[in-house]
CSV table of C-alpha atoms and ligand atoms in Angstrom, one decimal:
chain,number,residue,atom,x,y,z
A,74,UNK,CA,0.1,0.0,0.0
A,75,UNK,CA,1.4,3.2,-0.9
A,76,UNK,CA,1.3,6.0,2.0
A,77,UNK,CA,0.4,9.5,0.9
A,78,UNK,CA,2.3,12.0,2.6
A,79,UNK,CA,1.7,16.0,3.1
A,80,UNK,CA,4.5,16.4,0.6
A,81,UNK,CA,2.6,14.2,-1.9
A,82,UNK,CA,0.1,16.2,-1.9
A,83,UNK,CA,1.3,19.6,-2.2
A,84,UNK,CA,3.2,17.8,-5.3
A,85,UNK,CA,0.4,16.7,-6.9
A,86,UNK,CA,-1.3,20.1,-6.5
A,87,UNK,CA,1.5,21.6,-8.1
A,88,UNK,CA,1.5,19.1,-10.7
A,89,UNK,CA,-2.2,19.9,-11.4
A,90,UNK,CA,-1.4,23.6,-11.6
A,91,UNK,CA,1.2,22.8,-14.6
A,92,UNK,CA,0.0,24.5,-17.9
A,93,UNK,CA,1.8,23.4,-20.9
A,94,UNK,CA,-0.3,26.3,-22.8
A,95,UNK,CA,1.8,29.0,-20.8
A,96,UNK,CA,4.7,27.3,-18.8
A,97,UNK,CA,7.1,28.9,-16.5
A,98,UNK,CA,10.1,30.7,-18.3
A,99,UNK,CA,12.5,28.0,-16.5
A,100,UNK,CA,10.6,25.2,-18.4
A,101,UNK,CA,12.3,25.7,-21.8
A,102,UNK,CA,15.8,25.7,-20.1
A,103,UNK,CA,15.2,22.5,-18.3
A,104,UNK,CA,11.4,20.6,-18.6
A,105,UNK,CA,12.6,17.5,-16.8
A,106,UNK,CA,11.6,18.9,-13.0
A,107,UNK,CA,7.8,19.5,-14.5
A,108,UNK,CA,7.9,16.3,-16.1
A,109,UNK,CA,8.8,14.7,-13.1
A,110,UNK,CA,5.9,16.1,-11.3
A,111,UNK,CA,3.3,15.4,-13.7
A,112,UNK,CA,4.6,11.9,-13.9
A,113,UNK,CA,4.7,11.2,-10.0
A,114,UNK,CA,1.5,13.8,-9.2
A,115,UNK,CA,-0.8,14.1,-12.3
A,116,UNK,CA,0.1,11.4,-14.9
A,117,UNK,CA,-3.3,11.6,-16.8
A,118,UNK,CA,-3.1,15.5,-16.7
A,119,UNK,CA,-6.4,17.6,-17.7
A,120,UNK,CA,-5.5,20.5,-20.0
A,121,UNK,CA,-7.2,24.0,-20.4
A,122,UNK,CA,-8.6,22.9,-23.9
A,123,UNK,CA,-10.0,19.6,-22.9
A,124,UNK,CA,-7.0,17.5,-24.1
A,125,UNK,CA,-4.9,15.2,-21.7
A,126,UNK,CA,-1.0,15.2,-21.2
A,127,UNK,CA,0.4,11.6,-20.7
A,128,UNK,CA,3.9,12.0,-19.3
A,129,UNK,CA,4.8,8.1,-18.1
A,130,UNK,CA,6.4,5.9,-20.4
A,131,UNK,CA,4.0,2.7,-20.2
A,132,UNK,CA,1.0,5.2,-20.8
A,133,UNK,CA,2.8,7.1,-23.8
A,134,UNK,CA,3.7,3.6,-25.3
A,135,UNK,CA,0.2,2.2,-25.1
A,136,UNK,CA,-1.7,5.2,-26.6
A,137,UNK,CA,1.1,5.5,-29.4
A,138,UNK,CA,0.9,1.5,-30.1
A,139,UNK,CA,-2.9,1.4,-29.8
A,140,UNK,CA,-4.0,4.7,-31.5
A,141,UNK,CA,-1.2,4.7,-33.8
A,142,UNK,CA,-3.1,5.8,-37.0
A,143,UNK,CA,-5.4,8.3,-35.7
A,144,UNK,CA,-3.7,11.6,-36.2
A,145,UNK,CA,-6.2,13.4,-38.6
A,146,UNK,CA,-6.7,17.1,-37.0
A,147,UNK,CA,-9.0,18.9,-39.7
A,148,UNK,CA,-11.5,20.0,-37.0
A,149,UNK,CA,-9.1,21.0,-34.4
A,150,UNK,CA,-6.9,22.9,-36.8
A,151,UNK,CA,-9.4,24.4,-38.8
A,152,UNK,CA,-11.0,26.1,-35.3
A,153,UNK,CA,-7.0,27.0,-34.6
A,154,UNK,CA,-5.9,28.0,-37.8
A,155,UNK,CA,-9.0,28.9,-40.0
A,156,UNK,CA,-9.1,27.9,-43.5
A,157,UNK,CA,-5.9,28.7,-45.7
A,158,UNK,CA,-2.6,27.5,-46.6
A,159,UNK,CA,-1.6,26.3,-43.3
A,160,UNK,CA,-4.7,24.2,-42.7
A,161,UNK,CA,-4.1,22.6,-46.2
A,162,UNK,CA,-0.5,21.6,-45.4
A,163,UNK,CA,-1.5,20.1,-41.8
A,164,UNK,CA,-4.0,17.7,-43.3
A,165,UNK,CA,-2.5,16.7,-46.4
A,166,UNK,CA,1.0,15.0,-45.6
A,167,UNK,CA,1.3,11.3,-44.3
A,168,UNK,CA,2.0,13.3,-40.6
A,169,UNK,CA,-1.5,14.2,-40.1
A,170,UNK,CA,-3.5,11.5,-42.5
A,171,UNK,CA,-5.0,8.5,-41.3
A,172,UNK,CA,-5.0,5.3,-43.1
A,173,UNK,CA,-5.2,4.3,-46.1
A,174,UNK,CA,-3.8,8.0,-47.1
A,175,UNK,CA,-1.0,7.7,-44.7
A,176,UNK,CA,0.4,4.4,-46.1
A,177,UNK,CA,-0.4,5.4,-49.9
A,178,UNK,CA,2.0,8.8,-49.2
A,179,UNK,CA,4.6,7.2,-47.1
A,180,UNK,CA,4.9,4.1,-49.7
A,181,UNK,CA,6.3,6.1,-52.3
A,182,UNK,CA,9.1,7.8,-50.5
A,183,UNK,CA,9.7,4.9,-47.9
A,184,UNK,CA,12.3,3.4,-50.2
A,185,UNK,CA,14.9,6.6,-49.9
A,186,UNK,CA,14.8,6.0,-46.3
A,187,UNK,CA,15.5,2.4,-46.1
A,188,UNK,CA,18.5,1.5,-44.1
A,189,UNK,CA,20.5,0.1,-47.1
A,190,UNK,CA,19.6,3.5,-49.1
A,191,UNK,CA,21.0,5.6,-45.9
A,192,UNK,CA,24.1,3.6,-45.6
A,193,UNK,CA,25.4,4.4,-49.1
A,194,UNK,CA,25.1,8.0,-47.8
A,195,UNK,CA,28.0,7.5,-45.5
A,196,UNK,CA,31.0,8.8,-47.6
A,197,UNK,CA,28.9,12.0,-48.8
A,198,UNK,CA,28.0,12.6,-45.2
A,199,UNK,CA,31.4,12.1,-44.1
A,200,UNK,CA,32.8,14.8,-46.8
A,201,UNK,CA,30.1,17.0,-45.7
A,202,UNK,CA,30.9,17.0,-41.9
A,203,UNK,CA,34.6,17.5,-43.0
A,204,UNK,CA,34.0,20.2,-45.3
A,205,UNK,CA,32.2,22.0,-42.6
A,206,UNK,CA,34.4,21.4,-40.0
A,207,UNK,CA,37.5,23.0,-42.0
A,208,UNK,CA,34.6,25.9,-42.5
A,209,UNK,CA,34.5,26.5,-38.5
A,210,UNK,CA,38.2,25.7,-38.0
A,211,UNK,CA,38.9,28.7,-40.1
A,212,UNK,CA,36.2,30.9,-38.4
A,213,UNK,CA,37.7,30.4,-34.6
A,214,UNK,CA,34.9,31.6,-32.8
A,215,UNK,CA,31.2,30.6,-34.3
A,216,UNK,CA,27.9,29.5,-33.2
A,217,UNK,CA,27.7,25.8,-33.1
A,218,UNK,CA,24.0,25.8,-34.3
A,219,UNK,CA,24.1,28.2,-37.1
A,220,UNK,CA,27.4,27.4,-38.4
A,221,UNK,CA,27.6,23.8,-37.8
A,222,UNK,CA,25.1,21.6,-36.6
A,223,UNK,CA,22.5,22.9,-39.1
A,224,UNK,CA,24.7,22.8,-42.3
A,225,UNK,CA,24.8,19.0,-42.0
A,226,UNK,CA,21.0,17.7,-42.2
A,227,UNK,CA,20.0,20.4,-44.3
A,228,UNK,CA,22.6,19.7,-46.9
A,229,UNK,CA,21.6,15.8,-47.0
A,230,UNK,CA,17.7,16.5,-47.1
A,231,UNK,CA,18.2,19.1,-49.8
A,232,UNK,CA,20.0,16.5,-51.8
A,233,UNK,CA,17.1,14.0,-50.9
A,234,UNK,CA,14.6,16.1,-51.9
A,235,UNK,CA,16.4,17.5,-55.1
A,236,UNK,CA,16.4,21.1,-54.1
A,237,UNK,CA,19.4,23.2,-53.7
A,238,UNK,CA,21.2,23.6,-50.6
A,239,UNK,CA,22.0,26.9,-51.3
A,240,UNK,CA,18.6,27.8,-50.1
A,241,UNK,CA,19.1,26.2,-46.7
A,242,UNK,CA,18.9,29.3,-44.8
A,243,UNK,CA,15.5,30.2,-46.5
A,244,UNK,CA,14.4,26.7,-46.0
A,245,UNK,CA,14.8,26.7,-42.3
A,246,UNK,CA,12.9,30.6,-42.2
A,247,UNK,CA,9.9,29.4,-43.8
A,248,UNK,CA,10.1,25.8,-42.4
A,249,UNK,CA,10.1,27.2,-39.0
A,250,UNK,CA,6.9,29.4,-39.6
A,251,UNK,CA,5.1,26.4,-40.9
A,252,UNK,CA,6.0,24.3,-37.8
A,253,UNK,CA,5.6,26.8,-35.0
A,254,UNK,CA,1.7,26.8,-34.9
A,255,UNK,CA,1.8,23.4,-34.0
A,256,UNK,CA,2.8,24.5,-30.5
A,257,UNK,CA,-0.2,24.3,-28.0
A,258,UNK,CA,-0.8,27.7,-27.8
A,259,UNK,CA,0.5,30.5,-30.2
A,260,UNK,CA,-0.2,34.3,-31.2
A,261,UNK,CA,-2.6,35.0,-34.1
A,262,UNK,CA,0.3,36.6,-35.7
A,263,UNK,CA,2.4,33.2,-36.0
A,264,UNK,CA,-1.0,31.6,-37.4
A,265,UNK,CA,-1.1,34.3,-40.2
A,266,UNK,CA,2.9,34.1,-40.9
A,267,UNK,CA,2.3,30.3,-41.0
A,268,UNK,CA,-0.2,30.6,-43.9
A,269,UNK,CA,1.8,33.0,-45.7
A,270,UNK,CA,4.8,30.6,-45.2
A,271,UNK,CA,3.1,27.3,-46.7
A,272,UNK,CA,2.0,29.6,-49.5
A,273,UNK,CA,5.5,30.7,-50.2
A,274,UNK,CA,7.1,27.3,-49.7
A,275,UNK,CA,4.7,25.9,-52.5
A,276,UNK,CA,5.6,28.6,-54.7
A,277,UNK,CA,9.2,27.9,-54.0
A,278,UNK,CA,8.8,24.2,-54.9
A,279,UNK,CA,6.4,24.3,-57.6
A,280,UNK,CA,9.1,24.9,-60.6
A,281,UNK,CA,11.2,22.1,-59.5
A,282,UNK,CA,8.2,19.7,-59.9
A,283,UNK,CA,7.4,21.4,-63.0
A,284,UNK,CA,10.6,21.1,-64.3
A,285,UNK,CA,10.5,17.2,-63.7
A,286,UNK,CA,7.1,16.6,-65.0
A,287,UNK,CA,8.2,18.1,-68.2
A,288,UNK,CA,10.6,15.2,-68.7
A,289,UNK,CA,10.0,12.8,-71.3
A,290,UNK,CA,11.2,10.0,-68.4
A,291,UNK,CA,11.6,10.6,-65.0
A,292,UNK,CA,14.3,8.6,-62.8
A,293,UNK,CA,12.2,7.7,-59.7
A,294,UNK,CA,15.7,6.9,-57.9
A,295,UNK,CA,17.2,10.3,-58.3
A,296,UNK,CA,15.6,12.1,-55.5
A,297,UNK,CA,12.4,12.3,-53.6
A,298,UNK,CA,10.4,14.9,-56.0
A,299,UNK,CA,11.2,12.4,-59.0
A,300,UNK,CA,10.1,9.6,-57.2
A,301,UNK,CA,6.7,11.3,-56.4
A,302,UNK,CA,6.5,12.7,-60.0
A,303,UNK,CA,7.2,9.1,-61.5
A,304,UNK,CA,4.9,7.6,-59.1
A,305,UNK,CA,1.9,10.0,-60.3
A,306,UNK,CA,2.9,9.5,-64.0
A,307,UNK,CA,2.7,5.8,-63.5
A,308,UNK,CA,-1.0,6.3,-62.0
A,309,UNK,CA,-0.6,6.1,-58.2
A,310,UNK,CA,-2.9,8.3,-56.7
A,311,UNK,CA,-1.1,11.5,-55.6
A,312,UNK,CA,-1.8,15.3,-56.7
A,313,UNK,CA,0.3,18.2,-57.1
A,314,UNK,CA,-0.5,19.6,-54.1
A,315,UNK,CA,0.1,16.4,-52.1
A,316,UNK,CA,3.4,16.3,-53.4
A,317,UNK,CA,4.7,19.8,-52.9
A,318,UNK,CA,3.2,19.3,-49.1
A,319,UNK,CA,5.3,16.2,-49.0
A,320,UNK,CA,8.2,17.8,-49.7
A,321,UNK,CA,7.7,20.6,-47.4
A,322,UNK,CA,7.5,17.8,-44.4
A,323,UNK,CA,10.1,16.3,-45.5
A,324,UNK,CA,12.4,18.9,-45.3
A,325,UNK,CA,11.2,20.2,-42.1
A,326,UNK,CA,11.6,16.8,-40.5
A,327,UNK,CA,14.8,16.4,-42.1
A,328,UNK,CA,16.8,19.3,-40.5
A,329,UNK,CA,15.2,20.7,-37.4
A,330,UNK,CA,15.3,17.7,-35.5
A,331,UNK,CA,18.4,16.2,-36.0
A,332,UNK,CA,20.3,19.7,-35.9
A,333,UNK,CA,18.9,19.7,-32.4
A,334,UNK,CA,20.2,16.3,-32.0
A,335,UNK,CA,23.7,17.2,-32.8
A,336,UNK,CA,24.0,20.5,-31.1
A,337,UNK,CA,22.4,19.5,-27.9
A,338,UNK,CA,24.7,16.2,-27.4
A,339,UNK,CA,27.5,18.5,-27.8
A,340,UNK,CA,26.1,21.2,-25.4
A,341,UNK,CA,25.5,18.0,-22.9
A,342,UNK,CA,28.7,16.3,-23.4
A,343,UNK,CA,30.6,19.7,-22.6
A,344,UNK,CA,29.2,19.5,-19.1
A,345,UNK,CA,30.0,15.9,-18.5
A,346,UNK,CA,33.8,15.3,-18.8
A,347,UNK,CA,33.6,11.7,-18.0
A,348,UNK,CA,31.1,10.9,-20.9
A,349,UNK,CA,32.9,13.1,-23.3
A,350,UNK,CA,36.1,11.1,-22.2
A,351,UNK,CA,34.2,7.7,-22.6
A,352,UNK,CA,33.3,8.6,-26.2
A,353,UNK,CA,36.6,10.2,-27.5
A,354,UNK,CA,38.5,7.3,-26.0
A,355,UNK,CA,36.3,4.8,-28.1
A,356,UNK,CA,35.2,3.2,-24.6
A,357,UNK,CA,31.6,2.9,-25.6
A,358,UNK,CA,30.5,2.5,-29.3
A,359,UNK,CA,28.8,5.6,-31.2
A,360,UNK,CA,25.8,3.7,-31.9
A,361,UNK,CA,25.2,2.7,-28.3
A,362,UNK,CA,26.0,6.3,-26.9
A,363,UNK,CA,23.8,7.8,-29.7
A,364,UNK,CA,20.7,6.2,-28.4
A,365,UNK,CA,21.4,7.5,-25.1
A,366,UNK,CA,22.0,10.9,-26.5
A,367,UNK,CA,18.6,10.7,-28.5
A,368,UNK,CA,16.8,9.4,-25.2
A,369,UNK,CA,18.6,12.5,-23.1
A,370,UNK,CA,18.0,15.2,-25.7
A,371,UNK,CA,14.5,14.0,-27.3
A,372,UNK,CA,14.3,16.8,-29.6
A,373,UNK,CA,10.7,16.2,-30.7
A,374,UNK,CA,8.9,16.2,-27.4
A,375,UNK,CA,5.2,15.9,-28.0
A,376,UNK,CA,2.8,14.3,-30.1
A,377,UNK,CA,-0.7,14.5,-30.7
A,378,UNK,CA,-3.3,11.6,-31.0
A,379,UNK,CA,-7.2,11.5,-31.1
A,380,UNK,CA,-8.9,8.7,-29.1
A,381,UNK,CA,-11.8,7.2,-30.9
A,382,UNK,CA,-13.0,4.6,-27.9
A,383,UNK,CA,-12.5,4.7,-24.0
A,384,UNK,CA,-9.1,3.6,-23.6
A,385,UNK,CA,-8.4,2.3,-20.0
A,386,UNK,CA,-4.5,2.7,-19.5
A,387,UNK,CA,-2.7,-0.7,-18.9
A,388,UNK,CA,-0.9,1.2,-15.8
A,389,UNK,CA,-4.2,1.8,-13.9
A,390,UNK,CA,-3.9,5.6,-14.2
A,391,UNK,CA,-7.0,5.9,-15.4
A,392,UNK,CA,-9.5,6.1,-18.6
A,393,UNK,CA,-9.4,8.3,-21.5
A,394,UNK,CA,-12.5,8.5,-23.2
A,395,UNK,CA,-13.5,8.4,-26.6
A,396,UNK,CA,-13.2,11.7,-28.7
A,397,UNK,CA,-10.2,12.9,-26.6
A,398,UNK,CA,-7.1,14.8,-27.7
A,399,UNK,CA,-4.2,13.5,-26.0
A,400,UNK,CA,-0.8,14.9,-26.1
A,401,UNK,CA,1.9,12.2,-25.7
A,402,UNK,CA,5.0,13.6,-24.1
A,403,UNK,CA,7.9,11.1,-25.1
A,404,UNK,CA,10.3,13.8,-23.7
A,405,UNK,CA,9.0,12.9,-20.4
A,406,UNK,CA,8.6,9.4,-21.0
A,407,UNK,CA,12.3,8.9,-22.0
A,408,UNK,CA,13.2,10.3,-18.4
A,409,UNK,CA,10.8,8.0,-16.3
A,410,UNK,CA,12.5,6.7,-13.7
A,411,UNK,CA,10.2,3.3,-13.6
A,412,UNK,CA,12.0,2.4,-16.8
A,413,UNK,CA,15.3,4.4,-16.7
A,414,UNK,CA,17.8,4.0,-13.9
A,415,UNK,CA,19.1,7.4,-13.1
A,416,UNK,CA,17.2,8.8,-16.1
A,417,UNK,CA,18.3,12.7,-15.6
A,418,UNK,CA,22.1,11.4,-16.1
A,419,UNK,CA,23.9,10.4,-19.5
A,420,UNK,CA,24.7,7.0,-19.4
A,421,UNK,CA,26.3,6.5,-22.8
A,422,UNK,CA,26.5,2.4,-22.4
A,423,UNK,CA,22.9,2.3,-21.2
A,424,UNK,CA,21.5,-0.8,-22.6
A,425,UNK,CA,18.7,-2.0,-23.1
A,426,UNK,CA,17.6,1.7,-24.2
A,427,UNK,CA,14.1,1.6,-25.4
A,428,UNK,CA,13.7,4.9,-25.9
A,429,UNK,CA,10.6,6.6,-27.8
A,430,UNK,CA,12.4,9.6,-29.2
A,431,UNK,CA,11.3,8.5,-33.0
A,432,UNK,CA,8.0,7.9,-31.8
A,433,UNK,CA,6.4,4.3,-32.4
A,434,UNK,CA,3.6,2.6,-34.5
A,435,UNK,CA,2.9,3.4,-38.2
A,436,UNK,CA,4.0,7.0,-37.9
A,437,UNK,CA,7.3,5.9,-36.3
A,438,UNK,CA,9.9,8.3,-37.9
A,439,UNK,CA,10.7,8.0,-41.5
A,440,UNK,CA,14.3,9.5,-41.3
A,441,UNK,CA,15.3,7.7,-38.3
A,442,UNK,CA,18.2,5.8,-40.3
A,443,UNK,CA,19.2,9.1,-41.4
A,444,UNK,CA,19.2,11.0,-38.3
A,445,UNK,CA,21.4,8.3,-36.8
A,446,UNK,CA,23.9,8.1,-39.6
A,447,UNK,CA,24.2,12.0,-39.8
A,448,UNK,CA,24.8,12.2,-35.7
A,449,UNK,CA,27.1,9.1,-35.6
A,450,UNK,CA,29.1,10.9,-38.0
A,451,UNK,CA,29.2,14.6,-37.0
A,452,UNK,CA,29.5,13.8,-33.1
A,453,UNK,CA,32.5,11.8,-33.3
A,454,UNK,CA,34.3,13.9,-35.8
A,455,UNK,CA,33.6,17.1,-33.9
A,456,UNK,CA,35.2,15.4,-30.5
A,457,UNK,CA,38.2,14.1,-33.1
A,458,UNK,CA,38.9,17.4,-35.0
A,459,UNK,CA,38.0,20.1,-32.3
A,460,UNK,CA,39.6,18.8,-29.4
A,461,UNK,CA,40.0,22.4,-27.8
A,462,UNK,CA,36.4,23.2,-28.5
A,463,UNK,CA,35.1,25.5,-25.6
A,464,UNK,CA,32.1,27.4,-24.7
A,465,UNK,CA,32.0,31.0,-26.0
A,466,UNK,CA,29.0,32.5,-23.9
A,467,UNK,CA,25.9,31.4,-22.7
A,468,UNK,CA,23.4,28.9,-24.6
A,469,UNK,CA,19.6,29.9,-25.0
A,470,UNK,CA,16.8,27.2,-25.6
A,471,UNK,CA,14.3,28.2,-28.1
A,472,UNK,CA,10.7,28.9,-26.4
A,473,UNK,CA,9.2,26.3,-28.4
A,474,UNK,CA,7.2,23.4,-26.3
A,475,UNK,CA,7.2,20.8,-29.4
A,476,UNK,CA,10.9,21.0,-30.8
A,477,UNK,CA,13.5,21.1,-28.1
A,478,UNK,CA,16.7,23.0,-29.5
A,479,UNK,CA,19.3,25.8,-29.1
A,480,UNK,CA,18.9,29.1,-30.3
A,481,UNK,CA,22.2,30.2,-29.8
A,482,UNK,CA,25.3,28.0,-28.7
A,483,UNK,CA,28.3,30.4,-29.2
A,484,UNK,CA,31.9,28.4,-29.1
A,485,UNK,CA,35.5,28.7,-29.9
A,486,UNK,CA,38.5,26.8,-30.5
A,487,UNK,CA,40.7,27.4,-27.5
B,278,HEM,C1,17.1,13.0,-34.4
B,278,HEM,C2,16.3,13.5,-35.2
B,278,HEM,C3,14.5,13.2,-35.5
B,278,HEM,C4,13.9,13.0,-34.2
B,278,HEM,C5,14.2,13.0,-32.8
B,278,HEM,C6,12.4,12.7,-34.9
B,278,HEM,C7,11.1,12.3,-34.3
B,278,HEM,C8,10.2,12.0,-35.0
B,278,HEM,C9,8.9,11.5,-34.4
B,278,HEM,C10,8.8,11.2,-32.9
B,278,HEM,C11,8.2,11.1,-35.1
B,278,HEM,C12,6.8,10.7,-34.8
B,278,HEM,C13,5.9,11.7,-35.4
B,278,HEM,C14,4.3,11.0,-34.7
B,278,HEM,O1,4.2,9.5,-34.3
B,278,HEM,O2,3.2,11.7,-34.9
B,278,HEM,C15,8.3,11.4,-36.6
B,278,HEM,C16,7.9,11.4,-37.7
B,278,HEM,C17,8.7,11.8,-38.8
B,278,HEM,N1,9.9,12.1,-38.9
B,278,HEM,FE1,11.4,12.4,-37.7
B,278,HEM,N2,12.6,12.9,-36.4
B,278,HEM,C18,13.9,12.8,-36.7
B,278,HEM,C19,14.8,13.0,-37.9
B,278,HEM,C20,14.1,13.0,-39.1
B,278,HEM,C21,14.4,13.1,-40.4
B,278,HEM,C22,15.9,13.2,-40.8
B,278,HEM,C23,13.6,13.0,-41.2
B,278,HEM,C24,13.7,13.3,-42.6
B,278,HEM,C25,13.2,12.6,-43.6
B,278,HEM,C26,12.3,12.8,-40.8
B,278,HEM,C27,11.4,12.9,-40.9
B,278,HEM,C28,9.8,12.5,-40.6
B,278,HEM,C29,8.6,12.5,-40.9
B,278,HEM,C30,8.2,12.4,-42.6
B,278,HEM,C31,7.9,11.7,-40.2
B,278,HEM,C32,6.4,11.7,-40.2
B,278,HEM,C33,6.2,10.1,-40.7
B,278,HEM,C34,4.8,9.4,-40.8
B,278,HEM,O3,3.8,10.3,-40.1
B,278,HEM,O4,4.6,8.1,-41.3
B,278,HEM,N3,12.6,12.7,-39.2
B,278,HEM,N4,9.9,11.7,-36.3
């Protein structure tokens, strides 16, 4: 029998008062203590908009597994965004489509992200990393996110989609405006910017698609744009709008999260000399260490699902009624002490490590092999080639509850 103490009551009271729509300022620097409060004090947390926030590992996994197909949010997004390009985007890609549409779209692009296809990019990825290392060596002082971490995933994803890497900064800027309105509460100005950004992104991508469609024959293996245009020509159901939105979602998914993984991995390793040494000296294989870094950082923190029936949580934490919007907090699940020993500490050799950083079910991250390839080359190369890398000022985390990333990370080569 668990004995409830006065401290437990204070704790659960504090947890019930937590508001993801308006989190305290220090939440962005370290959400960990708030997640712990919720896991211990209010694991089925009712939110002001009628949704519930799940923070325990078992609960997150159960809902992800059982309801993995139910993501369409047309009605909810229509209320929040109004009609327009932003609504069109967030209801047109595989990310927010249920089956059969999800599989129809994902199957066209899947071959590019299979482990074997991704492995063929190893040499190219190492070359990109080496070039970027040479650039920052020449700079001496630089921002680790902007000048290094971002350059690697954006170069790779531009190549895979079939757009010029010279447009990387533009792609990041419009992409962020498309994604930001997915946060729990955003100002009207961000929604207006989101509509404009989607319209602009489509206008940018359209000429690439038109050029490919004008070719007498299309090599579907050339890049994702070609694969989708070829599928369309062969009679697979996919509209031009769907092609453009699939490019946007893949470009966005392909750079933001991996940038955040690489940069925060280096940030946290700098504060942990023991782990840094383990990795530098090869005491832990990078593949094992990387899973721990993904668990620890969890670049994509939240996910949404909608119940279509009452869901009784196996953990005994309660029942979620049918028709409820559920927010799954994988960032908290990955720090659940019921599953991971000393979860707030990096343990690069941790095994098993069944983190949920890439999700679960049919929407499991499409680009996880690519993200693993990029980070497993970039992180060891930084440690090897920049042994005197040191902080050059304070870091600042983005004010974003969905994507955890560093806005600034000044460094210098000592
Ligand atoms: C460390 C890096 C990454 C993390 C942490 C991450 C995380 C995730 C997660 C948690 C999901 C599940 C979404 C859900 O269940 O609703 C997801 C889906 C997705 N990811 Fe990633 N991702 C990463 C890198 C990438 C890369 C490199 C790509 C490049 C293509 C990518 C593209 C996608 C796409 C398109 C989906 C939607 C898949 C679907 O709905 O079937 N991600 N990602």
